[in-house]
PDB file of C-alpha atoms in Angstrom:
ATOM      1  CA  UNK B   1      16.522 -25.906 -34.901  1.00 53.00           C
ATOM      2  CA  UNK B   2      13.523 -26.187 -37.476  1.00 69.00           C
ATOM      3  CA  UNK B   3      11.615 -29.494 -38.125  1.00 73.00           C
ATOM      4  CA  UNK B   4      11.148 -31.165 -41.111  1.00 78.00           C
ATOM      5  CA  UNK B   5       7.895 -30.447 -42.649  1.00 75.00           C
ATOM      6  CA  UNK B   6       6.602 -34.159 -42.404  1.00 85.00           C
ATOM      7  CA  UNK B   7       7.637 -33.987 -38.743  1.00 89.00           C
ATOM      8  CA  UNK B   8       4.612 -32.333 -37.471  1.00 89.00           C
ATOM      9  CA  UNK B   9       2.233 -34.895 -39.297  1.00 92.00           C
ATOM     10  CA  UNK B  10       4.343 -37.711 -37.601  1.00 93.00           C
ATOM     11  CA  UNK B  11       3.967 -35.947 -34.230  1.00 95.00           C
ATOM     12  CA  UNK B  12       0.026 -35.926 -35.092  1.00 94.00           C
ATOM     13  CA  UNK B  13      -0.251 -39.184 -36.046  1.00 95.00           C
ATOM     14  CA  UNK B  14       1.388 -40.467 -32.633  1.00 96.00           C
ATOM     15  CA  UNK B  15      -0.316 -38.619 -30.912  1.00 96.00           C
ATOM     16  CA  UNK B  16      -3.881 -39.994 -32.270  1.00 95.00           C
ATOM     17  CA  UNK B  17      -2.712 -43.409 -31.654  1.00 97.00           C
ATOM     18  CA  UNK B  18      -1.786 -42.838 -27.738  1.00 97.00           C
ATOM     19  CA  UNK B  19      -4.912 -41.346 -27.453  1.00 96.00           C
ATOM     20  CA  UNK B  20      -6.841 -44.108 -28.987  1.00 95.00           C
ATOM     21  CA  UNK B  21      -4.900 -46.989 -26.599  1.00 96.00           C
ATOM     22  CA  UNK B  22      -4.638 -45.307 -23.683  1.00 97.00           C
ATOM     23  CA  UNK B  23      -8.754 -44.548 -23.517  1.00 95.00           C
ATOM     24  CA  UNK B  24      -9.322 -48.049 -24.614  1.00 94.00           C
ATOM     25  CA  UNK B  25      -6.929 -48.952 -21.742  1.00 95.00           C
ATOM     26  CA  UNK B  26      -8.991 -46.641 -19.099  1.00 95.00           C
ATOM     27  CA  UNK B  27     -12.432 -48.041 -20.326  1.00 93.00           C
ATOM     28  CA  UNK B  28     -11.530 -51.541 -20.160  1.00 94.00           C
ATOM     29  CA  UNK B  29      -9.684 -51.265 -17.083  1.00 95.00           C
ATOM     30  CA  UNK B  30     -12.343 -49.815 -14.896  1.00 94.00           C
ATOM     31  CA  UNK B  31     -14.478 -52.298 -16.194  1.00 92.00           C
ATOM     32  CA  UNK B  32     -11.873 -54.769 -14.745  1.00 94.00           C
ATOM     33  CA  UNK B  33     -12.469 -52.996 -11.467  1.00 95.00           C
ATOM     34  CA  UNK B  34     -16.113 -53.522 -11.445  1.00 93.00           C
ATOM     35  CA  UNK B  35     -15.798 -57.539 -12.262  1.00 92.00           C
ATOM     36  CA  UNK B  36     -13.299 -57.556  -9.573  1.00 93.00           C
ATOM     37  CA  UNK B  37     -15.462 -55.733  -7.107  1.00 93.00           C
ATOM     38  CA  UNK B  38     -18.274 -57.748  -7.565  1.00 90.00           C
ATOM     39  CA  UNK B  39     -16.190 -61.121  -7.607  1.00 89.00           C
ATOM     40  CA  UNK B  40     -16.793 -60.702  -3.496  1.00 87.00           C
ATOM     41  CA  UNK B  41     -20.472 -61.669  -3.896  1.00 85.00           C
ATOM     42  CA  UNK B  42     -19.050 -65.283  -5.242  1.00 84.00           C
ATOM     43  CA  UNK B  43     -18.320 -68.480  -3.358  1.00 85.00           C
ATOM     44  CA  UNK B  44     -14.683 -68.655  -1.224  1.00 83.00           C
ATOM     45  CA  UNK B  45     -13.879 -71.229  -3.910  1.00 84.00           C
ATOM     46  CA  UNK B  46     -14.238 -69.150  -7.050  1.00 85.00           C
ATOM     47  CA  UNK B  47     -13.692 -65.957  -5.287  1.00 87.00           C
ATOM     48  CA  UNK B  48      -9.906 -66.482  -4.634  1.00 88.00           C
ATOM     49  CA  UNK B  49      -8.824 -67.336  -7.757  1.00 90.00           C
ATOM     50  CA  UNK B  50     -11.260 -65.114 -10.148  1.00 90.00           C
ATOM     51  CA  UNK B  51     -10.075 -62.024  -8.185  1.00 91.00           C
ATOM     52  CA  UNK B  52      -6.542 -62.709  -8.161  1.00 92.00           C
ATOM     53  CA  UNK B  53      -7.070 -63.345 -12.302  1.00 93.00           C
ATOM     54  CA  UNK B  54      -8.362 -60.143 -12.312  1.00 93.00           C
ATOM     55  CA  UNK B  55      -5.249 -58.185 -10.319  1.00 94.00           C
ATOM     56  CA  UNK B  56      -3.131 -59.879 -12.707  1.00 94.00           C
ATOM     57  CA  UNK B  57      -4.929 -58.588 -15.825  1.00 95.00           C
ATOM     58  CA  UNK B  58      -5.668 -55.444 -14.312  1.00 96.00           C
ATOM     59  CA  UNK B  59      -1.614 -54.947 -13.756  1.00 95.00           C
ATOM     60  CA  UNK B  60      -0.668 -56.258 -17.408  1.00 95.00           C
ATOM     61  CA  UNK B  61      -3.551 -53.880 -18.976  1.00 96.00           C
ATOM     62  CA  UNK B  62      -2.423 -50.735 -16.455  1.00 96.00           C
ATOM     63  CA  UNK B  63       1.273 -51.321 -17.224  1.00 96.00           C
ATOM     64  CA  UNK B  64       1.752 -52.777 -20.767  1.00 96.00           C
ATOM     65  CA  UNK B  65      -1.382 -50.699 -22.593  1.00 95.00           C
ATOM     66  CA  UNK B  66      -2.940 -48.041 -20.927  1.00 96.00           C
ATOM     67  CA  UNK B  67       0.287 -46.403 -19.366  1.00 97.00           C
ATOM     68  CA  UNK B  68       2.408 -46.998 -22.482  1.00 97.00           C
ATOM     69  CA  UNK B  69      -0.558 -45.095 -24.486  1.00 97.00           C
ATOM     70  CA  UNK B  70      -0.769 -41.969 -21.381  1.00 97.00           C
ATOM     71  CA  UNK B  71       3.087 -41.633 -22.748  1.00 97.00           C
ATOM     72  CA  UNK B  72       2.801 -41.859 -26.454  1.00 97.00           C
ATOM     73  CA  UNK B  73      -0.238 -39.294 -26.478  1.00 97.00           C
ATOM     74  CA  UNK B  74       1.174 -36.738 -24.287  1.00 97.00           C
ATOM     75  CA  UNK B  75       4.881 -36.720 -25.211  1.00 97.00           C
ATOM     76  CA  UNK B  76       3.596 -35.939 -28.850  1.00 96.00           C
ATOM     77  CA  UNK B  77       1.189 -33.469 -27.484  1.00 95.00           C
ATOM     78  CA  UNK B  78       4.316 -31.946 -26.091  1.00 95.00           C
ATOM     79  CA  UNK B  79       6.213 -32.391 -29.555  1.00 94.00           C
ATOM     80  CA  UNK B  80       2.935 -30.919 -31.454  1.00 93.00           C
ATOM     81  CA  UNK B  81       3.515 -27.325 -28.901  1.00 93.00           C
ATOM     82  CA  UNK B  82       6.702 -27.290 -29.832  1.00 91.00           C
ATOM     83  CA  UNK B  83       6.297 -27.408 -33.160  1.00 90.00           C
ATOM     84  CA  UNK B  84       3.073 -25.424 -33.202  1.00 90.00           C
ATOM     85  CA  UNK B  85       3.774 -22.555 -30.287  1.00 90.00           C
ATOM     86  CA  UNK B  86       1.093 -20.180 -31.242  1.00 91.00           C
ATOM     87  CA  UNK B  87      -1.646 -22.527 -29.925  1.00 91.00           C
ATOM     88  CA  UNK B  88      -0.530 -22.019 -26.197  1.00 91.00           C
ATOM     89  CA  UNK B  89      -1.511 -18.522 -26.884  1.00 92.00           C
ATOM     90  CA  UNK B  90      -5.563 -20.010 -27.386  1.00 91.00           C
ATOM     91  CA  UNK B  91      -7.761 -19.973 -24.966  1.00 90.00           C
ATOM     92  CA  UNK B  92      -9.501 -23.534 -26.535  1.00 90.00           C
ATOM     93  CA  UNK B  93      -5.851 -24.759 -25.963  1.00 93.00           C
ATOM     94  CA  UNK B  94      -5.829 -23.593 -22.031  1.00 93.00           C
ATOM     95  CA  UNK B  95      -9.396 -25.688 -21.830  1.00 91.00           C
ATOM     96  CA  UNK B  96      -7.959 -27.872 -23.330  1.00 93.00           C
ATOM     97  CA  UNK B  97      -4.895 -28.783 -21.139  1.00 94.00           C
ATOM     98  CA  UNK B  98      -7.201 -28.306 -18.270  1.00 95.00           C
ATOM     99  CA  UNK B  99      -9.276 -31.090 -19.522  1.00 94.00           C
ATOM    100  CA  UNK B 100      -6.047 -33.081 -20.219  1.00 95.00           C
ATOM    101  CA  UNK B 101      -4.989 -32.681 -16.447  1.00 96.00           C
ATOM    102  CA  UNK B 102      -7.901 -34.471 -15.215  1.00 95.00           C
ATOM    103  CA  UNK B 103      -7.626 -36.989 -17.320  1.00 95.00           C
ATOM    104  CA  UNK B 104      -4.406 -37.563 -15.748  1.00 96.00           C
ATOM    105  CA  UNK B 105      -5.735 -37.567 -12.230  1.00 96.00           C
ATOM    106  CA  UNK B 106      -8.259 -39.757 -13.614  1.00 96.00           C
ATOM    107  CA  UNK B 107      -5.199 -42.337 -14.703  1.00 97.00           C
ATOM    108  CA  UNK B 108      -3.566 -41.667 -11.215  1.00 97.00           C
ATOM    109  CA  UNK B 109      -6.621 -42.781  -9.129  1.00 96.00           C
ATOM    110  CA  UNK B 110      -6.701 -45.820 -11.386  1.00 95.00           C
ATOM    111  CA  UNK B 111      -3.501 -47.102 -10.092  1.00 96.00           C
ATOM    112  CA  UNK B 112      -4.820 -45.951  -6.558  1.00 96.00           C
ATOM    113  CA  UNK B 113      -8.106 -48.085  -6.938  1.00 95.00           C
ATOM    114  CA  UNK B 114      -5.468 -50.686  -8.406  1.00 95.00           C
ATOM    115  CA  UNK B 115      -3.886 -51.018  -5.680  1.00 94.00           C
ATOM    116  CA  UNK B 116      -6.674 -50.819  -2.841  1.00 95.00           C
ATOM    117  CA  UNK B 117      -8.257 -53.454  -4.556  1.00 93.00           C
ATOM    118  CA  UNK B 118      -4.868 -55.678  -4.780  1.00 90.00           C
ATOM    119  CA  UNK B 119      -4.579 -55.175  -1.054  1.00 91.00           C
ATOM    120  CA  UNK B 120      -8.309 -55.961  -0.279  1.00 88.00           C
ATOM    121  CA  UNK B 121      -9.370 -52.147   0.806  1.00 92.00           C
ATOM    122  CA  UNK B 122     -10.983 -50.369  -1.552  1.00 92.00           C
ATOM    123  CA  UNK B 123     -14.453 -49.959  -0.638  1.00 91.00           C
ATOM    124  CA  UNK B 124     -16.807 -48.862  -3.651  1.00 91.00           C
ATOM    125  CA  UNK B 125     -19.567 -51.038  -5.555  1.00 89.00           C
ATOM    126  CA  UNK B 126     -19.969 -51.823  -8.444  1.00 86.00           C
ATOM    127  CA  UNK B 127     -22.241 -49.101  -8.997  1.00 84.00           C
ATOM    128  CA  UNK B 128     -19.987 -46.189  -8.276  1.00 89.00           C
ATOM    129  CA  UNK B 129     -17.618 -47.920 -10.469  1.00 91.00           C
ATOM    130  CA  UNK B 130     -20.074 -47.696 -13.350  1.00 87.00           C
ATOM    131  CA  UNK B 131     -20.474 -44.069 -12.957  1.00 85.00           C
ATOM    132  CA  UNK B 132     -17.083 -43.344 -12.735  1.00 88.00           C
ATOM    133  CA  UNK B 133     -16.339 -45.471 -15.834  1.00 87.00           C
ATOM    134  CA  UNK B 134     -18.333 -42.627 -17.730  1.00 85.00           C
ATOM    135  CA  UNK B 135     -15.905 -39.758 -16.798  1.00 88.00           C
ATOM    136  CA  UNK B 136     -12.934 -40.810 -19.616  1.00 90.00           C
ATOM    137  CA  UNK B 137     -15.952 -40.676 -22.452  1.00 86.00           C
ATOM    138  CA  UNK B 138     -17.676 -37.275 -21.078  1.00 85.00           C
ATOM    139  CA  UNK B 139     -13.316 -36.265 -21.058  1.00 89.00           C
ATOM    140  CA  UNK B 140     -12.597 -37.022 -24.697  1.00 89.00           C
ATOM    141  CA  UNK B 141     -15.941 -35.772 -26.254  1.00 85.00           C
ATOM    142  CA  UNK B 142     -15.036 -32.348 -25.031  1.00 86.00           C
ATOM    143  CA  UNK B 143     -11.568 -32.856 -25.954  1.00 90.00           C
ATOM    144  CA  UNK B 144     -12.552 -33.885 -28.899  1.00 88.00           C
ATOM    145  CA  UNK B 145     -14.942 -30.831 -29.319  1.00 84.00           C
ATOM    146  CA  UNK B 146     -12.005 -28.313 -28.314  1.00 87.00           C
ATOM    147  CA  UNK B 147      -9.406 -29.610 -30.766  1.00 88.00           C
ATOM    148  CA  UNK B 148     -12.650 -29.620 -34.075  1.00 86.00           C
ATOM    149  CA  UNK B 149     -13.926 -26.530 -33.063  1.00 84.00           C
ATOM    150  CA  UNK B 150     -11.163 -24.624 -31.244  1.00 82.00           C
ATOM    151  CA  UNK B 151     -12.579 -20.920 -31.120  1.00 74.00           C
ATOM    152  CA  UNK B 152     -16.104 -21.325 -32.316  1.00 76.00           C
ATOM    153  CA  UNK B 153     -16.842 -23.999 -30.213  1.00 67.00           C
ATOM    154  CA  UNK B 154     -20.750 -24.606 -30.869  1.00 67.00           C
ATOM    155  CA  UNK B 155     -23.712 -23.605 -29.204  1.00 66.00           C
ATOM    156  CA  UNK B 156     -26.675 -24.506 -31.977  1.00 70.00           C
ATOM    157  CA  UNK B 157     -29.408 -26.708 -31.700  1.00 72.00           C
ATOM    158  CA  UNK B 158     -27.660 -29.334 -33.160  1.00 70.00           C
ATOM    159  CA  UNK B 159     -24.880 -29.508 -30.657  1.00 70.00           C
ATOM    160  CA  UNK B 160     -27.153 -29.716 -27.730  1.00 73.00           C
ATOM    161  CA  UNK B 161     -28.722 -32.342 -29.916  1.00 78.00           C
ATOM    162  CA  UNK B 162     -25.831 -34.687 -30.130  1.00 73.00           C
ATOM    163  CA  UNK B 163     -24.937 -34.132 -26.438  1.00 71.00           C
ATOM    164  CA  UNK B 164     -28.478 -35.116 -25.284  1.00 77.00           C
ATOM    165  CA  UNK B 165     -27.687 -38.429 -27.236  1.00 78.00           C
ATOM    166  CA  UNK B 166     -24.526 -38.792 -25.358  1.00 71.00           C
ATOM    167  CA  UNK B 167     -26.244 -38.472 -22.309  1.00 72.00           C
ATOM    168  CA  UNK B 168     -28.572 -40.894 -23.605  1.00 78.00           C
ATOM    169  CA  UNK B 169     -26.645 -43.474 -24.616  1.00 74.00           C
ATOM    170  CA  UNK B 170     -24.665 -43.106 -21.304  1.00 68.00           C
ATOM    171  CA  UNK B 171     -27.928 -43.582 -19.384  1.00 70.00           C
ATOM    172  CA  UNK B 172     -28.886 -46.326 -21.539  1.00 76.00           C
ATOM    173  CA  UNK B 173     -25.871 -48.046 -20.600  1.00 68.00           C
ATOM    174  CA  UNK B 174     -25.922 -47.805 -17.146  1.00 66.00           C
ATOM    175  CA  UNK B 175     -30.048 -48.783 -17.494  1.00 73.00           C
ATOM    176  CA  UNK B 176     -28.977 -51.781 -19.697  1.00 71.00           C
ATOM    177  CA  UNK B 177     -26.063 -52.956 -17.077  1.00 66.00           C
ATOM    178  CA  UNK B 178     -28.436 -52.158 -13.998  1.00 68.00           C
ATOM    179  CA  UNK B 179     -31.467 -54.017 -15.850  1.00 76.00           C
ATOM    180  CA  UNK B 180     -28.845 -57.406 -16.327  1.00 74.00           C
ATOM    181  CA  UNK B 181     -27.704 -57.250 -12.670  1.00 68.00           C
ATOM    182  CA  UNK B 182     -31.219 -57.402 -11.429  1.00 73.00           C
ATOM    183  CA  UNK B 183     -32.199 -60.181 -13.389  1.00 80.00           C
ATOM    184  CA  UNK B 184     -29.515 -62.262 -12.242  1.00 72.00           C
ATOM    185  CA  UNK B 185     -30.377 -61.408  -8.888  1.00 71.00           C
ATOM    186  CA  UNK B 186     -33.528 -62.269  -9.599  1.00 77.00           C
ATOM    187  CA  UNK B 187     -32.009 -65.717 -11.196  1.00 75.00           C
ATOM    188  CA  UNK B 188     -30.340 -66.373  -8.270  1.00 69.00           C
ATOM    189  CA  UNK B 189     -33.304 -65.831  -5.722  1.00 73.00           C
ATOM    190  CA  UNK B 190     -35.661 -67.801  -7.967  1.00 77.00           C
ATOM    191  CA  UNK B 191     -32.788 -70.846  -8.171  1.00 73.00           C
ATOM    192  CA  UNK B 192     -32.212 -70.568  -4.329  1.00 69.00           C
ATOM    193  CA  UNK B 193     -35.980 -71.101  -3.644  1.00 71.00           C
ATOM    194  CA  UNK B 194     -36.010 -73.715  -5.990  1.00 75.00           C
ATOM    195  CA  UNK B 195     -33.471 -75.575  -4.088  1.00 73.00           C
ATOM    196  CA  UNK B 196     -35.029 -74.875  -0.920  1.00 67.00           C
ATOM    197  CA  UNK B 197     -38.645 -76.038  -2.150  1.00 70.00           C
ATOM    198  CA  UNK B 198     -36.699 -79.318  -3.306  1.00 72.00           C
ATOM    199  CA  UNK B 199     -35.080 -80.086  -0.236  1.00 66.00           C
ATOM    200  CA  UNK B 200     -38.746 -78.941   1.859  1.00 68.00           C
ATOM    201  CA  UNK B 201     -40.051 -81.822  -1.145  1.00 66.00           C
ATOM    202  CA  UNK B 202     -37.323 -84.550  -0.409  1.00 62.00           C
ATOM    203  CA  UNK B 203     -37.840 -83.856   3.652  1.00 63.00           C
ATOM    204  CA  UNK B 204     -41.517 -84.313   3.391  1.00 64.00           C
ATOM    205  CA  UNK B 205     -41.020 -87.333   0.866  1.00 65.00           C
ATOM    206  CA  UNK B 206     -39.271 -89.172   3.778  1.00 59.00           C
ATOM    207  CA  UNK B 207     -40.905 -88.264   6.433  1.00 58.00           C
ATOM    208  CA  UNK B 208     -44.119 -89.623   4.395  1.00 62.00           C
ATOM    209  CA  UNK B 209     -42.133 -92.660   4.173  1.00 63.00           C
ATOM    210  CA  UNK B 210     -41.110 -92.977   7.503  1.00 60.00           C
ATOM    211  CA  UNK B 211     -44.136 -92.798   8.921  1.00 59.00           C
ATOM    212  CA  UNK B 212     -45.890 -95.424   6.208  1.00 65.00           C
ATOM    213  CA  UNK B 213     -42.920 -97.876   7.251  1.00 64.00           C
ATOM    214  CA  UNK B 214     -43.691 -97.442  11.094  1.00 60.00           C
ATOM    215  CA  UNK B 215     -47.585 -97.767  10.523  1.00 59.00           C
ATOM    216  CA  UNK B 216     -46.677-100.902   8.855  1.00 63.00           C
ATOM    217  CA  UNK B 217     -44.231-102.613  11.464  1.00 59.00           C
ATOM    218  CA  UNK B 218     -47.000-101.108  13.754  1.00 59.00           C
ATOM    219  CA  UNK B 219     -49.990-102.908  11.577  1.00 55.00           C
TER     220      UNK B 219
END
């Protein structure tokens, strides 16, 4: 059975979009996990109800977006093979899959996490969570790389240049984030000594008055 000739640029097109929802779905989702994680660090009060916000957004994102997008990108990936066979014969393709099956495992142990965290188990910081939240990008700029370049996949100057700025602006990211979380712990510390010099204030304010009162019934 042959395929129309527009069919393969319909299977392409498909196929871009999937890939562009599901990675937003991964990146924003792990970021979910980190705002849940460190939701623990909050009051009883707030922490309830913030972290159950955040299951149910995590759920809605996993199931509506980022799993809907997983199926869109690789059931046209399938429909691209089909329609172009000779590229299972490449090696870039092989690498390429390869790449494509972590990514998977990657959107696996994102339910997994899901689901620890749901059931109060899961036991990484917000830190790891960071890190791991850079595997997705580091995925879909080879990806990316495999599909431009195929079989003369670069090895110039220039393409160590561009992935020195990716590990740049990676690090720069995870500087930027670390930088923030320090200086609201540093908030915090500054507001909780703050209170504490008040109250040492207010305590020594009455007892100042205490004793002027009794030195006066005693005068």
């Amino acid at each position: 059975m042959s395929l129309p000739p527009e069919a393969y640029l319909w299977f392409k097109t498909l196929h871009i979009v999937g890939v562009v929802v599901w990675f937003a779905g991964l990146f924003y989702l792990v970021r979910l996990f980190i705002y849940h994680v460190e939701a623990e660090e909050l009051e009883p009060e707030l922490r309830v109800p913030f972290q159950q916000q955040y299951s149910l957004m995590e759920k809605r994102l996993a199931n509506i977006i980022t799993t809907p997008g997983m199926v869109v990108a690789v059931s046209m990936a399938i429909c691209l093979l089909i329609a172009q066979p000779a590229w299972l014969q490449q090696g870039w393709m092989h690498a390429k899959l390869a790449f494509v099956a972590a990514l998977l495992a990657y959107h696996a142990f994102c339910y997994r996490v899901m689901g620890q965290l749901q059931a109060g188990t899961f036991s990484w910081n917000g830190k790891q969570l960071r890190a791991l939240n850079e595997l997705p990008t580091l995925l879909l700029v080879i990806v990316v790389m495999l599909v431009v370049f195929k079989t003369q996949f670069p090895t110039s100057a220039a393409t160590w240049f561009i992935v020195a700025l990716v590990v740049f602006m990676a690090g720069s990211i995870q500087f930027y984030a670390r930088w923030r979380r320090l200086r609201a712990e540093s908030a915090a510390s500054e507001a909780a000594a703050s209170e504490v010099a008040s109250h040492e204030a207010a305590g020594n304010t009455a007892a100042n008055e205490a004793a002027s009162t009794k030195a006066s019934h005693a005068g």
